[in-house]
């Protein structure tokens, strides 16, 4: 099993929202596409008033906190995550939105009846799931026949070059063995979804990274806790060396420029 979906490691990684927050901050600071990811994702949703929506692996709830004013009237929203710490972070950031239900839940074991939701969301999380085929079949089961499943993920070229920079600093850092897209990415997600849906659309977002500061880069590497050995290798003095290494590159080249690849699958017509 690859480390992206080792259950114990995923639990450590998402015990709280700390690691996810560090990576989200990095992307917000350095993405060249200044139209926010959370707003772009929400643009892809087609939600009508009164619909029942459930999100799995909701994380800190950032899609909803960034689109508070766009949630249609009388939406019945259920936010779930298998990490209680994450769910608490979502509750806190969404406390001023009334009527959201929260539940600790694993997408592989969904505690809802057949045909009970108009819309299911699973953003940047299917690659962490051990039995993904079971999870996707569960999503198809709880969706109404005319319902829609939205799932964001990355492509295999996402942040290409980032890992090379890290390993060039210290070859002991095992960041290269960590890959989420080999599990569920923009290149192999479609065929996994087609097993349980008759229609799958893929929409790509254009973006890249223009990195001009060392600290958020270092914080990103440290945030991969569990998935890599950054916490063990990057002692206090090695962190200082890492800053100096990145600052040298930035002052020499003006910036570190790295491609991004991410997008969304929209699956309709669940196979029942
Ligand atoms: C990369 S974060 C994505 C969070 C959020 N969806 C986003 O896009 O910002 C992955 C989330 O999935 C959750 N998760 C991982 N495996 C899960 C599972 N089997 N069932 C439910 N949630 C899971 C984690 O706790 C974490 O909050």
XYZ file of C-alpha atoms in Angstrom, residues 34-242:
209
model
C -5.690 34.871 -8.205
C -9.290 33.721 -8.604
C -9.518 31.626 -5.410
C -9.573 27.834 -5.729
C -12.544 27.666 -3.321
C -14.560 30.027 -5.522
C -13.593 28.170 -8.712
C -14.681 24.845 -7.200
C -17.983 26.360 -6.054
C -18.524 27.718 -9.606
C -18.557 24.100 -10.846
C -21.390 23.120 -8.487
C -24.943 23.261 -9.719
C -26.967 23.526 -6.510
C -30.645 24.412 -6.497
C -32.686 25.624 -3.494
C -33.873 22.910 -1.096
C -31.367 20.296 -2.260
C -29.700 17.769 0.065
C -25.908 17.901 -0.146
C -23.274 15.837 1.650
C -19.513 16.341 1.630
C -17.015 13.641 2.621
C -13.542 14.581 3.885
C -14.730 18.183 4.253
C -11.478 19.183 6.015
C -11.688 22.678 7.493
C -14.815 23.469 5.417
C -12.980 26.057 3.313
C -15.233 25.646 0.253
C -18.221 26.728 2.351
C -16.508 29.433 4.435
C -15.308 31.073 1.205
C -18.728 30.941 -0.432
C -21.077 31.679 2.463
C -23.227 34.104 0.491
C -23.626 31.749 -2.462
C -25.242 28.801 -0.658
C -28.804 28.590 -2.036
C -31.728 29.109 0.310
C -32.849 26.097 2.342
C -29.904 23.923 1.279
C -29.710 20.881 3.552
C -25.980 20.494 4.036
C -24.219 17.661 5.847
C -20.451 18.012 6.350
C -18.511 14.886 7.263
C -14.912 13.849 7.797
C -13.389 10.780 9.399
C -11.228 13.058 11.579
C -13.000 14.590 14.558
C -10.281 17.259 14.767
C -10.975 18.329 11.189
C -14.711 18.364 11.724
C -14.259 20.597 14.800
C -12.192 23.021 12.685
C -14.972 23.095 10.061
C -17.623 23.698 12.745
C -15.638 26.600 14.154
C -15.073 28.313 10.830
C -18.729 27.867 9.797
C -20.336 28.674 13.147
C -22.211 31.679 11.724
C -23.974 29.553 9.083
C -27.080 27.999 10.541
C -28.535 24.621 9.731
C -25.422 22.624 8.775
C -25.295 19.074 10.159
C -21.899 17.609 11.051
C -20.929 13.950 11.404
C -17.752 11.929 11.815
C -17.999 9.455 8.924
C -15.800 7.316 6.686
C -16.711 7.509 2.994
C -16.318 3.711 2.842
C -19.161 3.257 5.296
C -21.882 5.831 4.645
C -24.674 5.837 7.205
C -27.452 7.087 4.902
C -30.233 5.445 2.905
C -30.166 4.754 -0.835
C -31.173 7.682 -3.111
C -31.048 10.262 -0.329
C -28.837 13.108 -1.716
C -28.959 15.445 -4.733
C -25.287 16.182 -4.548
C -22.224 14.438 -3.080
C -18.819 16.131 -2.772
C -15.409 14.532 -2.100
C -12.617 17.045 -2.702
C -8.941 16.056 -2.673
C -9.678 13.039 -0.484
C -10.396 9.951 -2.601
C -6.642 9.295 -2.929
C -6.483 8.762 0.844
C -9.160 6.037 0.824
C -8.108 2.375 1.150
C -11.079 0.738 -0.637
C -11.867 3.455 -3.152
C -14.111 1.242 -5.279
C -16.314 0.608 -2.238
C -16.337 4.350 -1.441
C -17.387 5.336 -4.978
C -20.077 2.613 -5.000
C -21.365 3.992 -1.685
C -21.533 7.486 -3.212
C -23.512 6.134 -6.195
C -25.842 4.312 -3.793
C -26.803 7.376 -1.690
C -27.194 9.659 -4.719
C -30.625 10.125 -6.241
C -30.728 8.844 -9.858
C -30.578 12.450 -11.132
C -27.926 13.441 -8.527
C -24.355 14.637 -9.138
C -20.993 13.681 -7.634
C -18.181 16.269 -7.545
C -14.583 15.188 -6.787
C -11.513 17.413 -7.080
C -7.966 16.072 -7.305
C -4.510 16.783 -8.718
C -2.831 15.696 -11.925
C 0.510 13.890 -12.045
C 2.330 17.094 -13.118
C 1.130 18.963 -10.060
C 4.048 20.829 -8.447
C 6.511 19.082 -10.761
C 10.032 20.097 -9.724
C 9.090 20.808 -6.101
C 10.231 17.409 -4.870
C 13.507 17.676 -6.855
C 14.318 20.919 -5.048
C 13.650 19.315 -1.670
C 15.768 16.238 -2.409
C 18.594 18.370 -3.846
C 18.736 20.075 -0.442
C 18.822 16.797 1.515
C 18.663 13.428 -0.274
C 17.528 11.745 2.963
C 14.108 13.425 2.616
C 11.867 10.674 1.212
C 9.335 13.029 -0.404
C 9.621 11.303 -3.806
C 7.900 8.133 -2.620
C 4.779 10.137 -1.666
C 2.301 10.324 -4.544
C -1.424 10.931 -4.335
C -2.117 10.936 -8.070
C -1.067 7.308 -8.527
C -4.123 6.485 -6.360
C -6.754 8.891 -7.698
C -5.574 11.668 -9.994
C -6.766 13.576 -13.048
C -5.248 10.877 -15.310
C -6.693 7.736 -13.651
C -9.786 9.019 -11.800
C -12.136 8.909 -14.754
C -11.928 5.136 -15.226
C -12.472 4.576 -11.488
C -15.607 6.750 -11.565
C -16.962 5.132 -14.744
C -17.336 1.844 -12.845
C -20.193 3.421 -10.869
C -21.393 6.326 -13.083
C -22.574 6.475 -16.694
C -21.277 9.991 -17.302
C -18.000 11.572 -16.132
C -16.787 15.052 -17.086
C -13.318 16.429 -16.246
C -12.624 20.160 -15.898
C -9.038 21.420 -15.512
C -8.086 24.597 -13.691
C -5.216 26.688 -15.114
C -2.703 27.701 -12.462
C 0.965 27.668 -11.422
C 3.169 28.686 -8.496
C 5.413 31.759 -8.344
C 7.290 31.279 -5.066
C 9.109 34.283 -3.654
C 9.543 33.401 0.047
C 11.206 30.477 1.797
C 9.079 30.081 4.921
C 5.763 28.918 3.393
C 7.791 26.454 1.247
C 9.461 24.989 4.372
C 6.097 24.915 6.198
C 4.614 22.988 3.269
C 7.332 20.320 3.480
C 6.878 20.050 7.262
C 3.097 19.745 6.782
C 3.544 16.394 4.992
C 3.835 14.840 8.458
C 3.439 11.060 8.328
C 3.649 10.960 4.504
C 7.351 11.918 4.567
C 10.214 11.937 7.074
C 10.498 15.774 7.044
C 9.792 16.064 10.768
C 12.704 13.721 11.613
C 15.266 15.082 9.145
C 14.448 18.772 9.476
C 15.826 19.513 12.923
C 15.977 23.151 14.032
C 19.439 23.672 12.546
C 18.548 21.865 9.277
C 15.462 24.087 8.965
C 17.764 27.127 9.085
C 19.925 25.540 6.363
C 16.762 24.822 4.329
